[in-house]
GROMACS .gro file of C-alpha atoms in nm:
model
  420
    1MET     CA    1   9.146   8.755  11.136
    2ASN     CA    2   9.115   9.036  11.435
    3ILE     CA    3   9.039   9.403  11.470
    4TYR     CA    4   9.373   9.468  11.395
    5TYR     CA    5   9.384   9.293  11.060
    6ILE     CA    6   9.110   9.465  10.957
    7ILE     CA    7   9.202   9.810  11.062
    8THR     CA    8   9.517   9.772  10.893
    9LEU     CA    9   9.344   9.640  10.528
   10PHE     CA   10   9.136   9.926  10.506
   11PHE     CA   11   9.399  10.207  10.631
   12LEU     CA   12   9.611  10.041  10.314
   13LEU     CA   13   9.331  10.001  10.099
   14PHE     CA   14   9.266  10.409  10.180
   15ALA     CA   15   9.634  10.504  10.129
   16SER     CA   16   9.647  10.305   9.807
   17LYS     CA   17   9.512  10.617   9.648
   18ALA     CA   18   9.316  10.377   9.348
   19ASN     CA   19   9.012  10.261   9.477
   20PHE     CA   20   8.643  10.443   9.492
   21LEU     CA   21   8.685  10.466   9.915
   22VAL     CA   22   8.951  10.716   9.805
   23GLU     CA   23   8.756  10.940   9.646
   24SER     CA   24   8.518  10.991   9.897
   25ASN     CA   25   8.501  11.227  10.188
   26LEU     CA   26   8.257  11.028  10.343
   27ALA     CA   27   8.439  10.718  10.346
   28TRP     CA   28   8.738  10.857  10.517
   29PHE     CA   29   8.490  10.999  10.764
   30ALA     CA   30   8.317  10.719  10.836
   31PHE     CA   31   8.649  10.525  10.859
   32GLU     CA   32   8.794  10.768  11.116
   33VAL     CA   33   8.427  10.727  11.342
   34CYS     CA   34   8.527  10.349  11.339
   35MET     CA   35   8.894  10.403  11.461
   36ILE     CA   36   8.801  10.607  11.704
   37PHE     CA   37   8.526  10.374  11.859
   38VAL     CA   38   8.782  10.110  11.847
   39ALA     CA   39   9.075  10.306  11.999
   40PHE     CA   40   8.830  10.370  12.286
   41TYR     CA   41   8.623  10.047  12.340
   42PHE     CA   42   8.949   9.855  12.370
   43LYS     CA   43   9.096  10.083  12.586
   44ARG     CA   44   9.393  10.211  12.342
   45VAL     CA   45   9.364  10.614  12.396
   46LYS     CA   46   9.594  10.751  12.733
   47LYS     CA   47   9.575  11.103  12.860
   48LYS     CA   48   9.947  11.172  12.695
   49ASP     CA   49   9.837  11.046  12.360
   50VAL     CA   50   9.571  11.359  12.336
   51GLN     CA   51   9.808  11.580  12.466
   52PHE     CA   52  10.053  11.434  12.220
   53PHE     CA   53   9.786  11.487  11.950
   54LEU     CA   54   9.709  11.814  12.042
   55ILE     CA   55  10.064  11.957  12.051
   56THR     CA   56  10.141  11.827  11.714
   57GLY     CA   57   9.833  11.975  11.559
   58GLY     CA   58   9.897  12.284  11.696
   59ILE     CA   59  10.253  12.310  11.571
   60TYR     CA   60  10.069  12.207  11.228
   61PHE     CA   61   9.830  12.492  11.219
   62ILE     CA   62  10.119  12.756  11.328
   63TYR     CA   63  10.299  12.615  11.041
   64ILE     CA   64  10.061  12.674  10.800
   65LEU     CA   65   9.902  12.982  10.908
   66PHE     CA   66  10.200  13.155  10.888
   67ARG     CA   67  10.350  13.027  10.563
   68PHE     CA   68   9.985  13.127  10.394
   69LYS     CA   69  10.094  13.456  10.536
   70LEU     CA   70  10.408  13.465  10.395
   71ASN     CA   71  10.295  13.349  10.050
   72GLN     CA   72   9.970  13.567  10.040
   73LEU     CA   73   9.786  13.319   9.830
   74PRO     CA   74   9.426  13.282   9.802
   75GLY     CA   75   9.220  13.118  10.107
   76ASP     CA   76   9.154  12.799   9.909
   77TYR     CA   77   9.486  12.734   9.937
   78LEU     CA   78   9.444  12.757  10.373
   79LYS     CA   79   9.160  12.513  10.344
   80SER     CA   80   9.328  12.247  10.135
   81ASP     CA   81   9.615  12.245  10.431
   82VAL     CA   82   9.321  12.230  10.679
   83PHE     CA   83   9.151  11.972  10.490
   84TYR     CA   84   9.441  11.733  10.457
   85PHE     CA   85   9.494  11.754  10.835
   86PHE     CA   86   9.187  11.632  10.907
   87LYS     CA   87   9.177  11.327  10.621
   88PHE     CA   88   9.516  11.180  10.624
   89ILE     CA   89   9.746  11.312  10.948
   90PHE     CA   90   9.438  11.258  11.168
   91THR     CA   91   9.363  10.917  10.988
   92SER     CA   92   9.715  10.831  11.026
   93TYR     CA   93   9.710  10.927  11.388
   94LEU     CA   94   9.407  10.705  11.482
   95PHE     CA   95   9.608  10.432  11.345
   96CYS     CA   96   9.901  10.452  11.519
   97LEU     CA   97   9.706  10.520  11.829
   98ILE     CA   98   9.504  10.157  11.774
   99LEU     CA   99   9.809   9.976  11.672
  100LYS     CA  100  10.094  10.151  11.869
  101GLU     CA  101  10.345   9.872  11.924
  102LYS     CA  102  10.192   9.656  11.672
  103THR     CA  103  10.210   9.880  11.375
  104LEU     CA  104  10.470   9.716  11.153
  105TYR     CA  105  10.374   9.383  11.228
  106TYR     CA  106  10.045   9.439  11.093
  107LEU     CA  107  10.150   9.649  10.824
  108VAL     CA  108  10.385   9.356  10.727
  109LYS     CA  109  10.104   9.092  10.753
  110VAL     CA  110   9.855   9.259  10.547
  111ILE     CA  111  10.082   9.345  10.274
  112SER     CA  112  10.256   9.052  10.234
  113HIS     CA  113   9.847   8.900  10.224
  114LEU     CA  114   9.802   9.131   9.933
  115ALA     CA  115  10.075   9.086   9.783
  116LEU     CA  116  10.032   8.702   9.751
  117VAL     CA  117   9.674   8.796   9.608
  118SER     CA  118   9.824   9.051   9.361
  119ILE     CA  119  10.057   8.770   9.213
  120VAL     CA  120   9.779   8.537   9.148
  121PHE     CA  121   9.563   8.792   8.966
  122TYR     CA  122   9.898   8.942   8.800
  123VAL     CA  123   9.960   8.578   8.642
  124ILE     CA  124   9.556   8.579   8.521
  125GLN     CA  125   9.619   8.914   8.387
  126PHE     CA  126   9.836   8.783   8.125
  127TYR     CA  127   9.512   8.589   8.003
  128GLN     CA  128   9.367   8.747   7.674
  129ASN     CA  129   9.520   9.064   7.774
  130GLY     CA  130   9.360   9.120   8.070
  131ALA     CA  131   9.004   9.059   7.996
  132ILE     CA  132   8.925   8.867   8.345
  133VAL     CA  133   9.076   9.083   8.569
  134LYS     CA  134   8.909   9.393   8.386
  135ALA     CA  135   8.579   9.232   8.325
  136ILE     CA  136   8.611   9.142   8.743
  137GLY     CA  137   8.681   9.512   8.777
  138ASN     CA  138   8.415   9.638   8.533
  139THR     CA  139   8.163   9.439   8.745
  140PHE     CA  140   8.270   9.570   9.110
  141GLU     CA  141   8.274   9.938   8.967
  142SER     CA  142   7.902   9.890   8.842
  143PHE     CA  143   7.823   9.868   9.208
  144THR     CA  144   8.048  10.127   9.357
  145ILE     CA  145   8.189  10.445   9.134
  146ASN     CA  146   8.283  10.361   8.774
  147ASP     CA  147   8.519  10.625   8.631
  148ASN     CA  148   8.461  10.512   8.290
  149SER     CA  149   8.838  10.439   8.191
  150PRO     CA  150   8.906  10.251   7.909
  151ARG     CA  151   9.199  10.102   8.034
  152PHE     CA  152   9.218  10.156   8.401
  153THR     CA  153   8.973   9.897   8.658
  154ASN     CA  154   9.013   9.824   9.044
  155PHE     CA  155   8.822   9.586   9.261
  156LEU     CA  156   8.990   9.715   9.623
  157ILE     CA  157   9.273   9.452   9.628
  158PHE     CA  158   9.365   9.474   9.286
  159THR     CA  159   9.404   9.748   9.026
  160TYR     CA  160   9.463   9.667   8.632
  161ASP     CA  161   9.610   9.962   8.382
  162SER     CA  162   9.612   9.791   8.030
  163LEU     CA  163   9.888  10.041   7.997
  164HIS     CA  164  10.086   9.856   8.230
  165TYR     CA  165   9.985   9.506   8.125
  166TYR     CA  166  10.325   9.357   8.195
  167ARG     CA  167  10.325   9.503   8.554
  168ASN     CA  168  10.218   9.410   8.881
  169SER     CA  169  10.015   9.738   8.999
  170GLY     CA  170   9.865   9.533   9.342
  171PHE     CA  171   9.632   9.724   9.544
  172CYS     CA  172   9.794  10.064   9.454
  173TRP     CA  173   9.743  10.295   9.144
  174GLU     CA  174  10.036  10.174   8.928
  175PRO     CA  175  10.292   9.925   8.965
  176GLY     CA  176  10.594  10.205   9.091
  177ALA     CA  177  10.342  10.287   9.399
  178PHE     CA  178  10.285   9.911   9.448
  179GLY     CA  179  10.657   9.854   9.459
  180SER     CA  180  10.725  10.120   9.691
  181PHE     CA  181  10.473   9.968   9.941
  182LEU     CA  182  10.617   9.649   9.918
  183ILE     CA  183  10.972   9.770   9.963
  184LEU     CA  184  10.866   9.965  10.279
  185ALA     CA  185  10.690   9.603  10.394
  186VAL     CA  186  11.006   9.404  10.340
  187LEU     CA  187  11.237   9.661  10.536
  188PHE     CA  188  11.023   9.670  10.810
  189ASN     CA  189  10.960   9.277  10.842
  190PHE     CA  190  11.374   9.265  10.809
  191LEU     CA  191  11.376   9.507  11.107
  192MET     CA  192  11.160   9.289  11.336
  193ASN     CA  193  11.328   8.936  11.227
  194ASN     CA  194  11.693   9.001  11.245
  195PHE     CA  195  11.670   9.033  10.856
  196LYS     CA  196  11.615   8.688  10.786
  197PHE     CA  197  11.446   8.561  10.419
  198ASP     CA  198  11.144   8.409  10.589
  199LYS     CA  199  10.779   8.329  10.397
  200GLN     CA  200  10.684   8.669  10.436
  201THR     CA  201  10.989   8.821  10.268
  202VAL     CA  202  10.993   8.583   9.997
  203ILE     CA  203  10.608   8.645   9.902
  204LEU     CA  204  10.718   9.051   9.906
  205LEU     CA  205  11.017   8.998   9.698
  206VAL     CA  206  10.839   8.809   9.396
  207ALA     CA  207  10.581   9.072   9.421
  208ILE     CA  208  10.843   9.303   9.364
  209LEU     CA  209  10.988   9.172   9.063
  210THR     CA  210  10.635   9.174   8.903
  211THR     CA  211  10.611   9.513   8.922
  212VAL     CA  212  10.901   9.595   8.680
  213SER     CA  213  10.969   9.924   8.869
  214THR     CA  214  11.285  10.110   8.828
  215THR     CA  215  11.251  10.316   9.143
  216ALA     CA  216  11.119   9.951   9.342
  217TYR     CA  217  11.438   9.794   9.200
  218PHE     CA  218  11.652  10.058   9.325
  219GLY     CA  219  11.522  10.052   9.653
  220LEU     CA  220  11.561   9.662   9.700
  221PHE     CA  221  11.959   9.673   9.539
  222LEU     CA  222  11.982   9.935   9.859
  223LEU     CA  223  11.759   9.745  10.105
  224LEU     CA  224  11.986   9.420  10.037
  225PHE     CA  225  12.299   9.607  10.093
  226LEU     CA  226  12.163   9.743  10.413
  227ARG     CA  227  12.094   9.350  10.498
  228TYR     CA  228  12.468   9.241  10.417
  229ARG     CA  229  12.588   9.545  10.600
  230VAL     CA  230  12.361   9.464  10.929
  231LEU     CA  231  12.446   9.082  10.913
  232SER     CA  232  12.804   9.069  10.830
  233LYS     CA  233  12.944   9.460  10.848
  234GLY     CA  234  13.138   9.349  10.511
  235SER     CA  235  13.495   9.468  10.429
  236LYS     CA  236  13.590   9.758  10.191
  237THR     CA  237  13.674   9.455   9.905
  238THR     CA  238  13.297   9.342   9.908
  239MET     CA  239  13.160   9.714   9.952
  240ILE     CA  240  13.370   9.791   9.614
  241ILE     CA  241  13.257   9.451   9.439
  242PHE     CA  242  12.862   9.564   9.525
  243ALA     CA  243  12.940   9.930   9.355
  244ILE     CA  244  13.086   9.793   9.074
  245ILE     CA  245  12.810   9.546   9.019
  246PHE     CA  246  12.561   9.854   9.071
  247ALA     CA  247  12.746  10.092   8.799
  248LEU     CA  248  12.779   9.786   8.541
  249ALA     CA  249  12.411   9.712   8.577
  250ILE     CA  250  12.257  10.072   8.522
  251PRO     CA  251  12.429  10.117   8.165
  252ASN     CA  252  12.344   9.737   8.030
  253VAL     CA  253  12.016   9.709   8.254
  254PRO     CA  254  11.763   9.829   7.979
  255PHE     CA  255  11.484   9.960   8.259
  256LEU     CA  256  11.782  10.155   8.478
  257GLY     CA  257  12.021  10.311   8.260
  258GLU     CA  258  11.861  10.351   7.942
  259LYS     CA  259  11.554  10.442   8.100
  260ILE     CA  260  11.670  10.716   8.340
  261VAL     CA  261  11.865  10.896   8.058
  262GLU     CA  262  11.589  10.881   7.840
  263ILE     CA  263  11.325  11.040   8.060
  264TYR     CA  264  11.576  11.317   8.137
  265ASN     CA  265  11.621  11.383   7.813
  266GLN     CA  266  11.236  11.378   7.732
  267ASP     CA  267  11.199  11.621   8.036
  268ILE     CA  268  11.437  11.869   7.893
  269ARG     CA  269  11.309  11.874   7.530
  270ASP     CA  270  10.934  11.901   7.696
  271LEU     CA  271  11.028  12.229   7.910
  272ASN     CA  272  11.177  12.379   7.598
  273GLU     CA  273  10.848  12.301   7.441
  274LEU     CA  274  10.608  12.380   7.741
  275GLU     CA  275  10.369  12.641   7.635
  276GLN     CA  276  10.311  12.484   7.298
  277LEU     CA  277  10.250  12.132   7.467
  278SER     CA  278  10.047  12.239   7.768
  279THR     CA  279   9.812  12.434   7.493
  280TYR     CA  280   9.795  12.074   7.303
  281TYR     CA  281   9.711  11.903   7.615
  282ASN     CA  282   9.463  12.166   7.697
  283ASP     CA  283   9.282  12.133   7.331
  284VAL     CA  284   9.273  11.739   7.372
  285ASP     CA  285   9.124  11.779   7.775
  286ARG     CA  286   9.428  11.601   7.937
  287GLN     CA  287   9.682  11.689   8.189
  288MET     CA  288  10.088  11.738   8.014
  289PRO     CA  289  10.269  11.448   8.174
  290LEU     CA  290  10.573  11.573   8.340
  291ASN     CA  291  10.849  11.295   8.448
  292ARG     CA  292  11.075  11.306   8.747
  293PHE     CA  293  11.335  11.540   8.639
  294GLY     CA  294  11.122  11.771   8.468
  295SER     CA  295  10.874  11.805   8.759
  296VAL     CA  296  11.165  11.892   8.993
  297ILE     CA  297  11.303  12.181   8.741
  298PHE     CA  298  10.885  12.298   8.676
  299LEU     CA  299  10.800  12.326   9.040
  300TYR     CA  300  11.152  12.533   9.127
  301GLN     CA  301  11.089  12.762   8.859
  302GLN     CA  302  10.730  12.812   8.952
  303PHE     CA  303  10.809  12.850   9.336
  304ASP     CA  304  11.169  12.923   9.380
  305TRP     CA  305  11.250  13.039   9.758
  306LYS     CA  306  10.857  12.963   9.882
  307LEU     CA  307  11.008  12.567   9.849
  308PHE     CA  308  11.147  12.647  10.181
  309LEU     CA  309  10.840  12.607  10.410
  310GLY     CA  310  10.635  12.485  10.103
  311VAL     CA  311  10.325  12.656   9.929
  312SER     CA  312  10.001  12.411  10.007
  313ASN     CA  313   9.836  12.112   9.917
  314GLN     CA  314   9.647  12.307   9.657
  315TYR     CA  315   9.967  12.450   9.502
  316GLU     CA  316   9.854  12.300   9.145
  317LYS     CA  317   9.595  12.603   9.118
  318TYR     CA  318   9.895  12.845   9.115
  319TYR     CA  319   9.987  12.722   8.760
  320ILE     CA  320   9.713  12.501   8.639
  321ASP     CA  321   9.586  12.822   8.417
  322GLU     CA  322   9.862  12.871   8.232
  323TYR     CA  323  10.013  12.532   8.257
  324ASN     CA  324   9.805  12.201   8.297
  325VAL     CA  325  10.068  11.972   8.404
  326ASN     CA  326  10.089  11.634   8.618
  327ILE     CA  327  10.387  11.604   8.830
  328SER     CA  328  10.529  11.272   8.903
  329ASN     CA  329  10.802  11.343   9.158
  330GLY     CA  330  10.712  11.260   9.521
  331ILE     CA  331  11.010  11.406   9.669
  332MET     CA  332  10.908  11.751   9.479
  333ASP     CA  333  10.551  11.734   9.513
  334PHE     CA  334  10.579  11.691   9.943
  335ILE     CA  335  10.845  11.958   9.922
  336THR     CA  336  10.637  12.232   9.708
  337LYS     CA  337  10.353  12.110   9.985
  338PHE     CA  338  10.534  12.141  10.330
  339GLY     CA  339  10.838  12.245  10.221
  340PHE     CA  340  11.212  12.180  10.275
  341VAL     CA  341  11.117  12.199  10.666
  342GLY     CA  342  10.819  11.969  10.614
  343LEU     CA  343  11.058  11.686  10.423
  344PHE     CA  344  11.367  11.717  10.695
  345VAL     CA  345  11.089  11.665  10.980
  346LEU     CA  346  10.945  11.376  10.810
  347LEU     CA  347  11.242  11.167  10.724
  348TYR     CA  348  11.383  11.248  11.082
  349ARG     CA  349  11.100  11.100  11.251
  350TYR     CA  350  11.108  10.818  11.023
  351GLY     CA  351  11.492  10.763  11.082
  352LYS     CA  352  11.400  10.786  11.477
  353VAL     CA  353  11.193  10.482  11.395
  354CYS     CA  354  11.448  10.292  11.233
  355LYS     CA  355  11.707  10.354  11.453
  356VAL     CA  356  11.478  10.163  11.731
  357TYR     CA  357  11.588   9.855  11.555
  358LEU     CA  358  11.919   9.945  11.378
  359ARG     CA  359  12.072  10.150  11.650
  360ARG     CA  360  12.371  10.226  11.416
  361THR     CA  361  12.374  10.582  11.216
  362GLU     CA  362  12.519  10.426  10.928
  363PHE     CA  363  12.220  10.188  10.904
  364VAL     CA  364  11.982  10.440  10.943
  365ILE     CA  365  12.086  10.654  10.659
  366TYR     CA  366  12.062  10.375  10.450
  367SER     CA  367  11.721  10.336  10.554
  368VAL     CA  368  11.662  10.698  10.466
  369LEU     CA  369  11.820  10.668  10.131
  370ILE     CA  370  11.544  10.389  10.072
  371LEU     CA  371  11.241  10.611  10.145
  372VAL     CA  372  11.413  10.875   9.944
  373ILE     CA  373  11.487  10.674   9.642
  374LEU     CA  374  11.129  10.531   9.652
  375SER     CA  375  10.948  10.889   9.719
  376PHE     CA  376  11.152  11.034   9.401
  377GLY     CA  377  10.922  10.828   9.167
  378GLU     CA  378  10.580  10.799   9.340
  379PRO     CA  379  10.436  11.048   9.558
  380ILE     CA  380  10.401  10.827   9.883
  381LEU     CA  381  10.538  11.083  10.145
  382ILE     CA  382  10.202  11.264  10.106
  383LEU     CA  383  10.006  10.944  10.181
  384PRO     CA  384   9.933  10.802  10.525
  385ILE     CA  385  10.160  10.510  10.442
  386CYS     CA  386  10.446  10.766  10.543
  387ILE     CA  387  10.279  11.011  10.752
  388ILE     CA  388  10.218  10.782  11.015
  389PHE     CA  389  10.626  10.796  11.064
  390MET     CA  390  10.541  11.115  11.234
  391PHE     CA  391  10.347  10.939  11.517
  392LEU     CA  392  10.526  10.610  11.570
  393PRO     CA  393  10.848  10.738  11.770
  394THR     CA  394  10.642  10.863  12.017
  395PHE     CA  395  10.404  10.530  12.010
  396LYS     CA  396  10.695  10.255  11.970
  397ASN     CA  397  10.847  10.363  12.346
  398GLN     CA  398  10.493  10.252  12.508
  399ASP     CA  399  10.574   9.879  12.410
  400PHE     CA  400  10.810   9.637  12.243
  401LEU     CA  401  10.641   9.354  12.128
  402THR     CA  402  10.717   9.379  11.786
  403LEU     CA  403  11.108   9.440  11.858
  404SER     CA  404  11.306   9.104  11.758
  405TYR     CA  405  11.383   8.852  12.034
  406THR     CA  406  11.747   8.895  12.010
  407TYR     CA  407  11.721   9.267  12.048
  408ARG     CA  408  11.452   9.284  12.343
  409THR     CA  409  11.690   9.017  12.530
  410LYS     CA  410  12.001   9.205  12.437
  411TYR     CA  411  11.922   9.533  12.457
  412LEU     CA  412  11.592   9.528  12.725
  413LYS     CA  413  11.733   9.310  12.963
  414PHE     CA  414  11.436   9.411  13.212
  415GLN     CA  415  11.146   9.320  12.929
  416SER     CA  416  11.000   8.985  12.897
  417PRO     CA  417  10.961   8.854  12.546
  418ASN     CA  418  10.612   8.881  12.439
  419ASN     CA  419  10.434   8.721  12.152
  420LEU     CA  420  10.205   8.922  11.935
   0.00000   0.00000   0.00000
């Protein structure tokens, strides 16, 4: 286990939004200090890297200052955006600065190891209604931070939630989020190994199945379709067959068609009774949960044109006194925080990373759609696991160690193949 592996492991734990480290600002600060030390000790810092960060930071602060003035919101909203920069964006930058060309390789490696661990605990989770994993989590939390939740426990590498007793949450806060991390890992692995089903891919695919996540399954379907298109280029007839299978699966698979329709109908009912439900949840000291579609409609009703540039990372304070709701749509959450402009920039930078490996615009579009599908369910776009895409297109040009051998020899003839 080398320093890159350790850095990646802790980076994923901080990005997981599930453990006691995530809740501690001191822990984030300590991790950033450690990464700064590693970056200089291993001479990973170059002058152009510092210049790139200063330019990126300058653009970010100009952006948030402009929209703060435009939206005329309290100072706390601006402080939240500044805090986000030094907590999430700076962490993501330092991670890319250290790993650079090795970023995707180590993300796949560590996520696949965590996936294998999760499968083991997932099996144990079925014994005595999760009594063993819950006991491990409670014991661990007694030495760290215990939220006294009757249903949720976490011990860094695994999360148990009795509400999802038949699903695998892995090291994330819930199964859907874990599925998103796994899908991204499979995509990265495919990009680096010419879309082969190697041992890491098999482990990740098995773990994806255990999440029983609608968004993860949708993402996996599109990912496998991308693989098919890349490897065989596919005839129109075969593509039509894929579309027919997908269309038939939606109404006939309960957790696809029925679940989506049920969520939509429930969202509309909740929005029509928003005031009464909000009062009830306030009385029982809980937040009213809004599902995927309800979150989109509600946030649009609240902010309208402000969604073009976004509001703030603290946008919920805008309506929290009137409506105590919980948002569960990752795309709309990101748009409300950074606007359609921010979403476009992030997806564009992510597409540039994929373009290095896939080359064809059609394939890149599929990759972008995969990320959009995943983030429609869970707020992963705002987490460091996705913020790294803002920096990777710059760092990936400094070396090609993680590109496949076929790609290097065919398209980079003057680059000698290297091994990690």
